[in-house]
Short mmCIF file of C-alpha atoms and ligand atoms in Angstrom, two decimals:
data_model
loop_
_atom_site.label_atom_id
_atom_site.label_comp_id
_atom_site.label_asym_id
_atom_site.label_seq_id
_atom_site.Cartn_x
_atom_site.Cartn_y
_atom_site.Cartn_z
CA UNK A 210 169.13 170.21 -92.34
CA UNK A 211 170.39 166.46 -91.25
CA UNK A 212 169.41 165.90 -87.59
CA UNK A 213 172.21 166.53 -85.05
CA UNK A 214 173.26 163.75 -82.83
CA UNK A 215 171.18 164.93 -80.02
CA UNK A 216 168.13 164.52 -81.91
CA UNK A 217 168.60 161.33 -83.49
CA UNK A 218 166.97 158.18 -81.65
CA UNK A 219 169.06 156.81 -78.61
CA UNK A 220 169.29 153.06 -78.88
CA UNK A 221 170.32 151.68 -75.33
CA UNK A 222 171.71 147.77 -75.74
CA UNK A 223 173.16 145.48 -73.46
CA UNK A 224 171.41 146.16 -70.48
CA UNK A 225 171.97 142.94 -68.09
CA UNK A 226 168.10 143.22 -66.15
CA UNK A 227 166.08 145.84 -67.64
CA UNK A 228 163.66 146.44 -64.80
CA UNK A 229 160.28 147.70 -67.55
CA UNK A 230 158.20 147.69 -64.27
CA UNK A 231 155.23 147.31 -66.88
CA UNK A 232 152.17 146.20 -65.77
CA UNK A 233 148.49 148.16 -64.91
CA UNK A 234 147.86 151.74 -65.16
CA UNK A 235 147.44 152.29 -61.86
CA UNK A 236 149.37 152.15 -58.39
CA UNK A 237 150.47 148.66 -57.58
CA UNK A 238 149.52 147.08 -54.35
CA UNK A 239 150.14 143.58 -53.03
CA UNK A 240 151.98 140.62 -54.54
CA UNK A 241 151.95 143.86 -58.10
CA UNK A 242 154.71 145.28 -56.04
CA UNK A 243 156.90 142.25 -56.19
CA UNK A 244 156.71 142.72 -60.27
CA UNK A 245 159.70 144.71 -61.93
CA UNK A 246 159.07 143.00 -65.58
CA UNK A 247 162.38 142.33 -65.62
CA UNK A 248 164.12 141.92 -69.30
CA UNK A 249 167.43 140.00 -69.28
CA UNK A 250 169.35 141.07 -71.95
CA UNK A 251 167.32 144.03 -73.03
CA UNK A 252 167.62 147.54 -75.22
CA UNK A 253 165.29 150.37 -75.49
CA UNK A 254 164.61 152.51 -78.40
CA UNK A 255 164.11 156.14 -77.19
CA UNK A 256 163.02 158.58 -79.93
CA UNK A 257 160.84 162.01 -79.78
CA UNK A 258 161.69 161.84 -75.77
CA UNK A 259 159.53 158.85 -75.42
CA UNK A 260 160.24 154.98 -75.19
CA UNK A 261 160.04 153.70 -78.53
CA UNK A 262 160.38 150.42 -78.08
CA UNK A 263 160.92 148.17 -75.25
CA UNK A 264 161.78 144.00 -74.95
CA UNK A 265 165.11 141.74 -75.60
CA UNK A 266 168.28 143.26 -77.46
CA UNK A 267 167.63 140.88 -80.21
CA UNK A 268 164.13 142.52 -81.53
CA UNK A 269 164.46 145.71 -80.80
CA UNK A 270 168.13 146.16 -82.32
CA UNK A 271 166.06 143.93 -85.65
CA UNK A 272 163.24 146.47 -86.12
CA UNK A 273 163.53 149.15 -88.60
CA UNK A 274 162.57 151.74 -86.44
CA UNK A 275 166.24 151.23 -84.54
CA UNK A 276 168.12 151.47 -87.80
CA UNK A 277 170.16 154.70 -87.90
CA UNK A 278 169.86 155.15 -83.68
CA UNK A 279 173.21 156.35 -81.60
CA UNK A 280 174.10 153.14 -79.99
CA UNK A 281 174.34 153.50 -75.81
CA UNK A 282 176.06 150.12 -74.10
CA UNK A 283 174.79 149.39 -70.77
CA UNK A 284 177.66 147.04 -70.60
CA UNK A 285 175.50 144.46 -68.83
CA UNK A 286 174.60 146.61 -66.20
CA UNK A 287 170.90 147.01 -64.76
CA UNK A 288 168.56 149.73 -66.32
CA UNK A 289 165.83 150.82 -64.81
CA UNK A 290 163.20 154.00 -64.50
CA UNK A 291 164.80 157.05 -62.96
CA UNK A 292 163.52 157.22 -59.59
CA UNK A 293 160.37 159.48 -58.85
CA UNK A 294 160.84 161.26 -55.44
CA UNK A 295 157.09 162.00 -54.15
CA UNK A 296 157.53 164.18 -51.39
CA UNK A 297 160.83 166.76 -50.47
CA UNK A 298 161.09 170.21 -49.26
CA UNK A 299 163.49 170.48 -51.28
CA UNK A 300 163.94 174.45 -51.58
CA UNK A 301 165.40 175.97 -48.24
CA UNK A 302 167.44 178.91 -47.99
CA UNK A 303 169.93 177.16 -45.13
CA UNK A 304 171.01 173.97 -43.64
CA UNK A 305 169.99 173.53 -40.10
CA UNK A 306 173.14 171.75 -38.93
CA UNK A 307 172.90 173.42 -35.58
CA UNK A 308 169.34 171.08 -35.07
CA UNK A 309 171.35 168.02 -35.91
CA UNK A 310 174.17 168.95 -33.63
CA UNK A 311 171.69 169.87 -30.62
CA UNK A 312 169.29 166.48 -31.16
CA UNK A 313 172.85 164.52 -30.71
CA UNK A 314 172.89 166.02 -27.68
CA UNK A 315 169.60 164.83 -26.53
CA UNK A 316 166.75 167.29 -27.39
CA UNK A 317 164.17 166.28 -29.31
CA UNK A 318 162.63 167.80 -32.98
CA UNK A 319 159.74 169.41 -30.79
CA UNK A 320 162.07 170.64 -28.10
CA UNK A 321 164.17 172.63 -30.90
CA UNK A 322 161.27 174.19 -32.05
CA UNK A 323 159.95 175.18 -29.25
CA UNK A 324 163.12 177.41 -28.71
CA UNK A 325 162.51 178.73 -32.32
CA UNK A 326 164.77 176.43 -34.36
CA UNK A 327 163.25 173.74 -36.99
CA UNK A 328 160.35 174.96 -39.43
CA UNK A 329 160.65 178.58 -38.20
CA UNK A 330 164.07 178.97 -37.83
CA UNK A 331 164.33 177.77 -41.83
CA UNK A 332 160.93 180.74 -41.85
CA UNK A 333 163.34 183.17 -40.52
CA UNK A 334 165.94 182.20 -43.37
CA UNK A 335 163.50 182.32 -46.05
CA UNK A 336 162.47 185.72 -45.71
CA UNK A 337 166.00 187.26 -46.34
CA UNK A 338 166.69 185.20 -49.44
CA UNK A 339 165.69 186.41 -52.87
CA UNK A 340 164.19 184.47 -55.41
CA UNK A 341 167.19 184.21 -58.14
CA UNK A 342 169.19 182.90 -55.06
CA UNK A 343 166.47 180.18 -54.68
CA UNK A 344 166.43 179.55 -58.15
CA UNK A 345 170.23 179.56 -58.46
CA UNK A 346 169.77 176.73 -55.21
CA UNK A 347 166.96 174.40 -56.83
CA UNK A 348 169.21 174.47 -60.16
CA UNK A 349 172.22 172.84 -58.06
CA UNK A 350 169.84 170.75 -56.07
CA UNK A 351 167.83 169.24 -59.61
CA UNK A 352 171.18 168.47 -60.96
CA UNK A 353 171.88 166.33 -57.69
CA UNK A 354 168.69 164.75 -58.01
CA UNK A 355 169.91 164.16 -61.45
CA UNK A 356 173.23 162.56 -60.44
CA UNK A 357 171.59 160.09 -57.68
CA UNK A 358 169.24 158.73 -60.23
CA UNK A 359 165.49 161.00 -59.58
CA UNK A 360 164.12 162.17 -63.01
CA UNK A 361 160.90 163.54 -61.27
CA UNK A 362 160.37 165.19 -57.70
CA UNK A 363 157.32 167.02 -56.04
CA UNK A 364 159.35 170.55 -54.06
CA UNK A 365 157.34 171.68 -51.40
CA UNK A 366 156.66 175.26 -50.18
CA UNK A 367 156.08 175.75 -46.91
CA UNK A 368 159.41 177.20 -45.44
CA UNK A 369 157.82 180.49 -46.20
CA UNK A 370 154.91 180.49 -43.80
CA UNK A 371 153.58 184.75 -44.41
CA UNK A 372 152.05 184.71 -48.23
CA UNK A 373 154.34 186.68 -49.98
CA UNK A 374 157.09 184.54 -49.49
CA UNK A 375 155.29 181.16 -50.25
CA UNK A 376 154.20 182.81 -53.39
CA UNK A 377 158.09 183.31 -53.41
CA UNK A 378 159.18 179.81 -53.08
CA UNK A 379 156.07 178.79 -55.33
CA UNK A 380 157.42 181.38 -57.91
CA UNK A 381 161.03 180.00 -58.03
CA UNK A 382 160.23 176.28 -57.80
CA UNK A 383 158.16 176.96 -61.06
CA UNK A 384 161.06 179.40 -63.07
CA UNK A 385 163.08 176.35 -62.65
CA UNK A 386 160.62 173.89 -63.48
CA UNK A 387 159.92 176.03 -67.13
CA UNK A 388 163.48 175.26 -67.66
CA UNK A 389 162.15 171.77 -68.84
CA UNK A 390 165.45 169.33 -67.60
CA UNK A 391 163.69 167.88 -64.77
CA UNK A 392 159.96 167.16 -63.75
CA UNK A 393 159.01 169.36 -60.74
CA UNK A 394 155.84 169.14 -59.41
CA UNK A 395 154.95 172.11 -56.79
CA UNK A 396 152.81 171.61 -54.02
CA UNK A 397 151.80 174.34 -51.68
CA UNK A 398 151.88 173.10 -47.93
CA UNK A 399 150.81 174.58 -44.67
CA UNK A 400 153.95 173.67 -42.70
CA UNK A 401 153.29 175.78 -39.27
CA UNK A 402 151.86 179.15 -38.31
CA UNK A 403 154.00 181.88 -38.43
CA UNK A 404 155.03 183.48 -35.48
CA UNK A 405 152.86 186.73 -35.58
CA UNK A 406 150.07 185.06 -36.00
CA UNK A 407 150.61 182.41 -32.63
CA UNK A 408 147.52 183.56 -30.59
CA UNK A 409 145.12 184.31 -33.82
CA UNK A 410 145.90 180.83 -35.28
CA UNK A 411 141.63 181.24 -36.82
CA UNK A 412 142.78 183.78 -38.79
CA UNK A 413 146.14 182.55 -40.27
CA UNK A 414 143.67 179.52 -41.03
CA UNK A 415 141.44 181.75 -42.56
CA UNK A 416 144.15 183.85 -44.72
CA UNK A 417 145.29 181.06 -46.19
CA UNK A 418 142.09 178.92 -47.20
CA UNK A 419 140.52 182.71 -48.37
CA UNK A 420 143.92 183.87 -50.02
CA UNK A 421 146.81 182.12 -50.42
CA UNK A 422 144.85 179.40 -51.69
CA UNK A 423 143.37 181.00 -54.41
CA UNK A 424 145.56 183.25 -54.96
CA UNK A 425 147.90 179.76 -55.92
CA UNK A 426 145.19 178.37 -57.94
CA UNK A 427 144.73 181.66 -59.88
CA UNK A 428 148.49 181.40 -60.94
CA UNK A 429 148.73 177.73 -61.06
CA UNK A 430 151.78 177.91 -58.74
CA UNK A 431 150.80 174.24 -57.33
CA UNK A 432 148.98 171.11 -58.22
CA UNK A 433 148.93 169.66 -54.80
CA UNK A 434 148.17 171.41 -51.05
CA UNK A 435 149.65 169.66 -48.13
CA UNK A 436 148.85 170.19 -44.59
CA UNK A 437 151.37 169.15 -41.76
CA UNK A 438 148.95 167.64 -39.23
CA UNK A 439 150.48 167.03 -36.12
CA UNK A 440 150.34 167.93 -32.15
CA UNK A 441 152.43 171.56 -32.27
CA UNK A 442 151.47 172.08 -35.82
CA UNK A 443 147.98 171.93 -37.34
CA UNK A 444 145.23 169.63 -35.70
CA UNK A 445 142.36 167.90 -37.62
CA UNK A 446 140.05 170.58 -37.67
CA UNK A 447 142.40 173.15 -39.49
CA UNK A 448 143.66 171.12 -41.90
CA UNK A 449 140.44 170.10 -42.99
CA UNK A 450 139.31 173.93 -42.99
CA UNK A 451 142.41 174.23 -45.58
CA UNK A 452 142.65 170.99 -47.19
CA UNK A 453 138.20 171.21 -48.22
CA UNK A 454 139.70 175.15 -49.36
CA UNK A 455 141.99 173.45 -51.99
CA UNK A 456 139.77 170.81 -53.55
CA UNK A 457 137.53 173.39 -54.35
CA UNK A 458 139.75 175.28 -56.29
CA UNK A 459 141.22 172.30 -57.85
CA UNK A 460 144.13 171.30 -56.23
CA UNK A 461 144.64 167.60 -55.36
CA UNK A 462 145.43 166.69 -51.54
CA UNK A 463 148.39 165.07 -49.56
CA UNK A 464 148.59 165.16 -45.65
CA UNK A 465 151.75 165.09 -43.41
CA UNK A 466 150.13 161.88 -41.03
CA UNK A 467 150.77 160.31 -38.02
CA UNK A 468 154.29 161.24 -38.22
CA UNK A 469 155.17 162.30 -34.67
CA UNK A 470 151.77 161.41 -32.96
CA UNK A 471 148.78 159.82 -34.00
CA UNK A 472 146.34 162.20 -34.66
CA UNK A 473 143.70 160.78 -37.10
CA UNK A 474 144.98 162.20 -39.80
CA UNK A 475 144.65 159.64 -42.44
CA UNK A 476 141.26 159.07 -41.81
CA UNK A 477 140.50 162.38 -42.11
CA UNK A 478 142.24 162.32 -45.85
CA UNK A 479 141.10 159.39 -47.21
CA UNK A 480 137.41 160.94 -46.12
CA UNK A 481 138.71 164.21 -48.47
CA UNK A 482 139.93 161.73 -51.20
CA UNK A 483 143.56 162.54 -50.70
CA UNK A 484 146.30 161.27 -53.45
CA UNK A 485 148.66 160.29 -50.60
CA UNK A 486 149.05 160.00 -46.60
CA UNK A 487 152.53 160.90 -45.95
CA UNK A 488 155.00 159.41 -43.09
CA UNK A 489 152.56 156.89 -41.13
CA UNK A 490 155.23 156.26 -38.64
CA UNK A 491 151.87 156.01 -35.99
CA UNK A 492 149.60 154.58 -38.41
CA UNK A 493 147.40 151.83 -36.13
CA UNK A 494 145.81 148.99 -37.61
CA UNK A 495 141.78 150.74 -37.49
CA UNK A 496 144.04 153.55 -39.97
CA UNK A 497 145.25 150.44 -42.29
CA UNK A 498 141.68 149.30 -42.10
CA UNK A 499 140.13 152.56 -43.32
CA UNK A 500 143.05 153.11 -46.21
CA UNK A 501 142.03 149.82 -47.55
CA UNK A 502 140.77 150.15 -50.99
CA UNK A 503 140.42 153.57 -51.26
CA UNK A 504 143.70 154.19 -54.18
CA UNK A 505 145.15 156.56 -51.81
CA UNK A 506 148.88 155.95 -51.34
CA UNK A 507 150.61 155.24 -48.36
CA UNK A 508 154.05 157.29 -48.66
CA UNK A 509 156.74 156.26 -46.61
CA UNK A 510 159.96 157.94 -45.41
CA UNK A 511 162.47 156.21 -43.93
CA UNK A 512 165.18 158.80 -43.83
CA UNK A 513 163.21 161.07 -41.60
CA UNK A 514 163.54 158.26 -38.67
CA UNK A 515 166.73 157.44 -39.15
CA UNK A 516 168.20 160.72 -39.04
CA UNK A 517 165.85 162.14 -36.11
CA UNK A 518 166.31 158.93 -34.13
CA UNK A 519 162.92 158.59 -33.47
CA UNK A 520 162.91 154.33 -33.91
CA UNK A 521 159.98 153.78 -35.32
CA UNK A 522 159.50 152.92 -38.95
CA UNK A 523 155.95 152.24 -40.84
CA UNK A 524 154.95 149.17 -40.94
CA UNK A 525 155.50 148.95 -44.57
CA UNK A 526 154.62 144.90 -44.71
CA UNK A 527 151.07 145.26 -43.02
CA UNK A 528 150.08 148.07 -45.73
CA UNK A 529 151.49 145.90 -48.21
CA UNK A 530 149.76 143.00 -47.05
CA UNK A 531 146.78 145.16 -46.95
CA UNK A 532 146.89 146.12 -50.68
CA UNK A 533 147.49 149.40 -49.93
CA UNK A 534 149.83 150.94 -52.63
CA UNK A 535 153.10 152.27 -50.90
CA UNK A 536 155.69 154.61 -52.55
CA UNK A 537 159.17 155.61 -50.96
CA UNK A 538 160.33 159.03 -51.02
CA UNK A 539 163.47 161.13 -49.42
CA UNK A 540 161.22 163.80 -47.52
CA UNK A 541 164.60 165.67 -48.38
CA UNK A 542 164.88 168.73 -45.73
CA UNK A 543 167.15 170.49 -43.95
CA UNK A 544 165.20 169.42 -40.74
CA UNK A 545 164.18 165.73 -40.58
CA UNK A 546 165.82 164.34 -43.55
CA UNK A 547 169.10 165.94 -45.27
CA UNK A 548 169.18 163.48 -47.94
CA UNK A 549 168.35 163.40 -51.64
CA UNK A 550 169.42 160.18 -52.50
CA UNK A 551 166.56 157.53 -53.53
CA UNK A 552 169.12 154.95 -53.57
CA UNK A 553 169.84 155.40 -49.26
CA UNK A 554 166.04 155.25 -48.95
CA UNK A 555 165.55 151.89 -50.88
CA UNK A 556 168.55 150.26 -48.80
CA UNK A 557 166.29 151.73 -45.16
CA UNK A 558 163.22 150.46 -46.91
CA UNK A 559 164.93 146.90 -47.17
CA UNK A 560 166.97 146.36 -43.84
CA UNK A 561 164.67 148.50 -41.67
CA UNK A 562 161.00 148.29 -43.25
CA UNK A 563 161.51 144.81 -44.45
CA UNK A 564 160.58 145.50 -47.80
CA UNK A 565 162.03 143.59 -50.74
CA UNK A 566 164.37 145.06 -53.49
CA UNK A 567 161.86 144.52 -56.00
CA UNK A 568 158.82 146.04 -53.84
CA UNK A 569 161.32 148.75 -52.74
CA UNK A 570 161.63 149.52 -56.61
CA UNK A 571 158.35 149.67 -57.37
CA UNK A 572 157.94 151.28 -54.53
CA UNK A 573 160.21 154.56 -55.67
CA UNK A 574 159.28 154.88 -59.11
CA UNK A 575 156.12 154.00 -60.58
CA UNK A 576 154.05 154.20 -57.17
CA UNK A 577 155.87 157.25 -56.46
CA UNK A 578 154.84 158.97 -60.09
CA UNK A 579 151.30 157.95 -58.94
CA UNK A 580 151.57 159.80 -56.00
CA UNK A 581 152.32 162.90 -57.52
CA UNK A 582 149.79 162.82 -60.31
CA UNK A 583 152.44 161.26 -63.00
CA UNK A 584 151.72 157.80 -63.55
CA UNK A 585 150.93 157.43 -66.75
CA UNK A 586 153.87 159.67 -68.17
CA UNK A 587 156.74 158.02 -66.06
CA UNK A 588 157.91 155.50 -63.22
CA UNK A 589 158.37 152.46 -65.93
CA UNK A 590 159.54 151.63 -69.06
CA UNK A 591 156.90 150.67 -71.46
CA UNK A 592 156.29 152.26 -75.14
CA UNK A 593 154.73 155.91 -75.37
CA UNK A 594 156.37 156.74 -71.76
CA UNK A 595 158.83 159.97 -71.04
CA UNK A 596 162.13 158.03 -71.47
CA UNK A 597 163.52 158.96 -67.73
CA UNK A 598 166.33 156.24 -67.08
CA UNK A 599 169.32 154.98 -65.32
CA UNK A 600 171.89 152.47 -65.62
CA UNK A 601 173.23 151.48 -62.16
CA UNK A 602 176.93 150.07 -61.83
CA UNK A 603 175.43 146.62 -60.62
CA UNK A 604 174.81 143.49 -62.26
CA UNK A 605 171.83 142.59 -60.13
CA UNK A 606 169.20 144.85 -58.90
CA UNK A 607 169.40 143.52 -55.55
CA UNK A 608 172.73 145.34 -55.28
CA UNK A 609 171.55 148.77 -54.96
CA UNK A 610 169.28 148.07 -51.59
CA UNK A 611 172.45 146.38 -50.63
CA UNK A 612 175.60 148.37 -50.96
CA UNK A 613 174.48 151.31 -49.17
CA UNK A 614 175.23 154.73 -48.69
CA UNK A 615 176.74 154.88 -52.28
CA UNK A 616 175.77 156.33 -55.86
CA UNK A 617 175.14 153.29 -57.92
CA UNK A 618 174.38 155.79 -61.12
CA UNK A 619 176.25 155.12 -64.01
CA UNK A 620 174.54 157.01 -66.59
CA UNK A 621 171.01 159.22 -66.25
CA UNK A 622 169.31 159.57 -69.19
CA UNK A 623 166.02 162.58 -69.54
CA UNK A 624 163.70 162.86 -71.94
CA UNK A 625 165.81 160.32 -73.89
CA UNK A 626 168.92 162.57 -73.51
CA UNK A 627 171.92 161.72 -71.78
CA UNK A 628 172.00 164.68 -68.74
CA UNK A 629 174.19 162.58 -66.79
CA UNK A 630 177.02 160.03 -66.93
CA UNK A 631 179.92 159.22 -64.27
CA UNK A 632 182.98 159.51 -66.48
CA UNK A 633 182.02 163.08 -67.32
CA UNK A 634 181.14 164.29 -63.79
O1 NIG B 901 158.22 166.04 -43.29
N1 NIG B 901 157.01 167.08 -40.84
C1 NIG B 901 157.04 168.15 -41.37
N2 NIG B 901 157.89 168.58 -42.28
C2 NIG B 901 159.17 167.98 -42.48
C3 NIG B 901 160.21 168.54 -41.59
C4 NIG B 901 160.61 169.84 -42.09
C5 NIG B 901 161.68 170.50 -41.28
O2 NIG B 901 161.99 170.12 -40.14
O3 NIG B 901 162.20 171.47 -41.83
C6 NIG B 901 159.00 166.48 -42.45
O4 NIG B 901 159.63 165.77 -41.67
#
């Protein structure tokens, strides 16, 4: 049988800046971040769902292996990796606009929980949805994802709190992830205790290092466990009681840290070899000090301070300055940070953290596939990587910090197929 189109090689010319983002296998820290190995006047071979080839229009259109490819103009426009989005809580059963509408009017994310809204309020929700109705929810959220430009995103339990229904959310973040259209990577988080268990906190501890734990393991529901370590939530002790549970059952680590207060969190993670410290909004410089060297990634989330208010950001340019790899992710939630778009994050990143376009970029796709254990399969261009990209209406990379608050995706391309593309929306 003659291939069909879909199989055939996808040969993507005219691409204005082709941002390859080649360089080390590893996370890039420092004056790496600043490097998008940027192609003017590129095209990419994509065959077998990989990149073929990579480099200026003029060899790759010459080699044989491009002869016979379905042609795919960029029309000049900017190409680069799709986006990998390294930490959301993605699955939820409701929004929580009430929260919003009540921190407008002056109470705080800790004084709306207290009266049973945030994290167990979305608990409360969780329990009466069923599983196909969170499946039927992650399909529409993926193919948002999709349209804003992420190819890859960790999804988060933890909205589930009793075991059955994390095993639940676990259970319908990985039906939708067998699908195969989009990279989901689970990770299994202790997000607060639920509210039966409030005055035997030991033993919710307890239940789940002794069975949700390995109960998640046995399944492979996750590949990360994530504690949120904060005053209200979990303290140091616990989440090392949990987080020392998962590593010996193989999962790998990230921590909620220093988000609200500072706690000691990171330290505690980096001592527990953790993959990434998440938020870092109270990060002090003896924290910087300790996450020097150490490959574990400083994730940063903009969103969550813009929409809670709280002021202040990470200081993204004294981890940078300190080597320290940092990725940017949406922390998408109903709670802290209703947004999905990597794009919106990149622009905070730039006018609020002070990070450059180019470290921004870096910063959101190949730094954020190293944060969730993908690095060497996506978050740049170069040959023998998933081909996960998008063209962006701009003619200069700089433009989608810039004009915020808008979709600059033109065309998203997955596993070298076209899964999305403006005209056709
Ligand atoms: O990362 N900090 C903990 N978890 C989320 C908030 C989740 C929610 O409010 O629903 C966060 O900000």
């Amino acid at each position: 049988m003659p291939p069909t189109d879909e199989e055939k090689p996808l040969l993507v010319v005219n691409c204005g800046q082709l941002l390859t983002i080649r360089g080390p296998r590893r996370p890039r820290a420092g004056q790496e971040m600043t490097a998008l190995g940027l192609v003017r006047n590129g095209a990419l071979l994509l065959k077998d769902r990989t990149v073929q080839l990579v480099g200026s229009e003029d060899r790759v259109c010459k080699a044989p292996e491009s002869r016979g490819a379905v042609s795919l103009d960029a029309r000049g426009k900017v190409v680069l990796p799709g986006f990998v989005d390294s930490h959301t809580h993605a699955l939820f059963a409701a929004t929580r606009v009430d929260d919003y509408v009540a921190r407008i009017g002056g109470a705080t994310y800790e004084q709306i929980a207290k009266r049973g809204g945030g994290i167990q309020a979305s608990a409360r929700r969780m329990r009466s949805a069923s599983e196909p109705a969170l499946v039927d929810h992650l399909e529409r959220v993926v193919n948002l994802f999709l349209e804003y430009g992420t190819t890859t995103a960790e999804v988060k339990s933890g909205y589930g709190l009793e075991i059955a229904q994390e095993l639940k959310m676990l259970r319908a973040i990985r039906a939708v992830a067998t699908r195969g259209t989009f990279d989901l990577v689970p990770t299994l988080l202790a997000h607060d205790v639920p509210a039966r268990f409030r005055t035997k906190r030991r033993q919710y501890i307890e239940l789940v290092s002794q069975e949700l734990i390995p109960q998640v393991a046995r399944e492979g529901l996750a590949e990360f466990f994530d504690v949120f370590c904060d005053r209200g939530y979990f303290s140091i002790a616990e989440s090392k009681t949990m987080m020392t549970a998962a590593a010996s059952v193989g999962l790998q680590l990230k921590l909620h840290a220093e988000q609200m207060t500072h706690s000691g969190a990171t330290k505690m993670a980096v001592g527990l070899r953790s993959v990434s410290v998440d938020h870092l909004d109270q990060v002090t410089d003896t924290d910087i000090r300790c996450l020097r060297g150490t490959g574990t990634i400083a994730a940063l989330l903009p969103g969550t301070v813009l929409h809670l208010g709280s002021g202040r950001y990470p200081p993204a340019r004294q981890l940078i300055d300190a080597r320290i790899p940092v990725a940017l992710a949406t922390n998408f939630n109903p709670g802290s940070s209703p947004t999905l778009s990597m794009q919106m994050i990149l622009s905070l990143a730039c006018s609020q953290l002070r990070m450059s376009p180019a470290e921004a970029i870096v910063a959101g796709t190949i730094n954020g596939a190293y944060a969730v254990g993908r690095g060497r399969l996506v978050g740049s261009l170069e040959v023998g990587k998933q081909a996960d990209l998008v063209i962006m209406d701009a003619s200069d990379y700089r433009e989608i910090p810039y004009l915020f608050g808008m979709n600059h995706c033109e065309t998203v391309i997955k596993k070298g197929r076209v899964v999305f593309s403006k005209g056709n929306a």
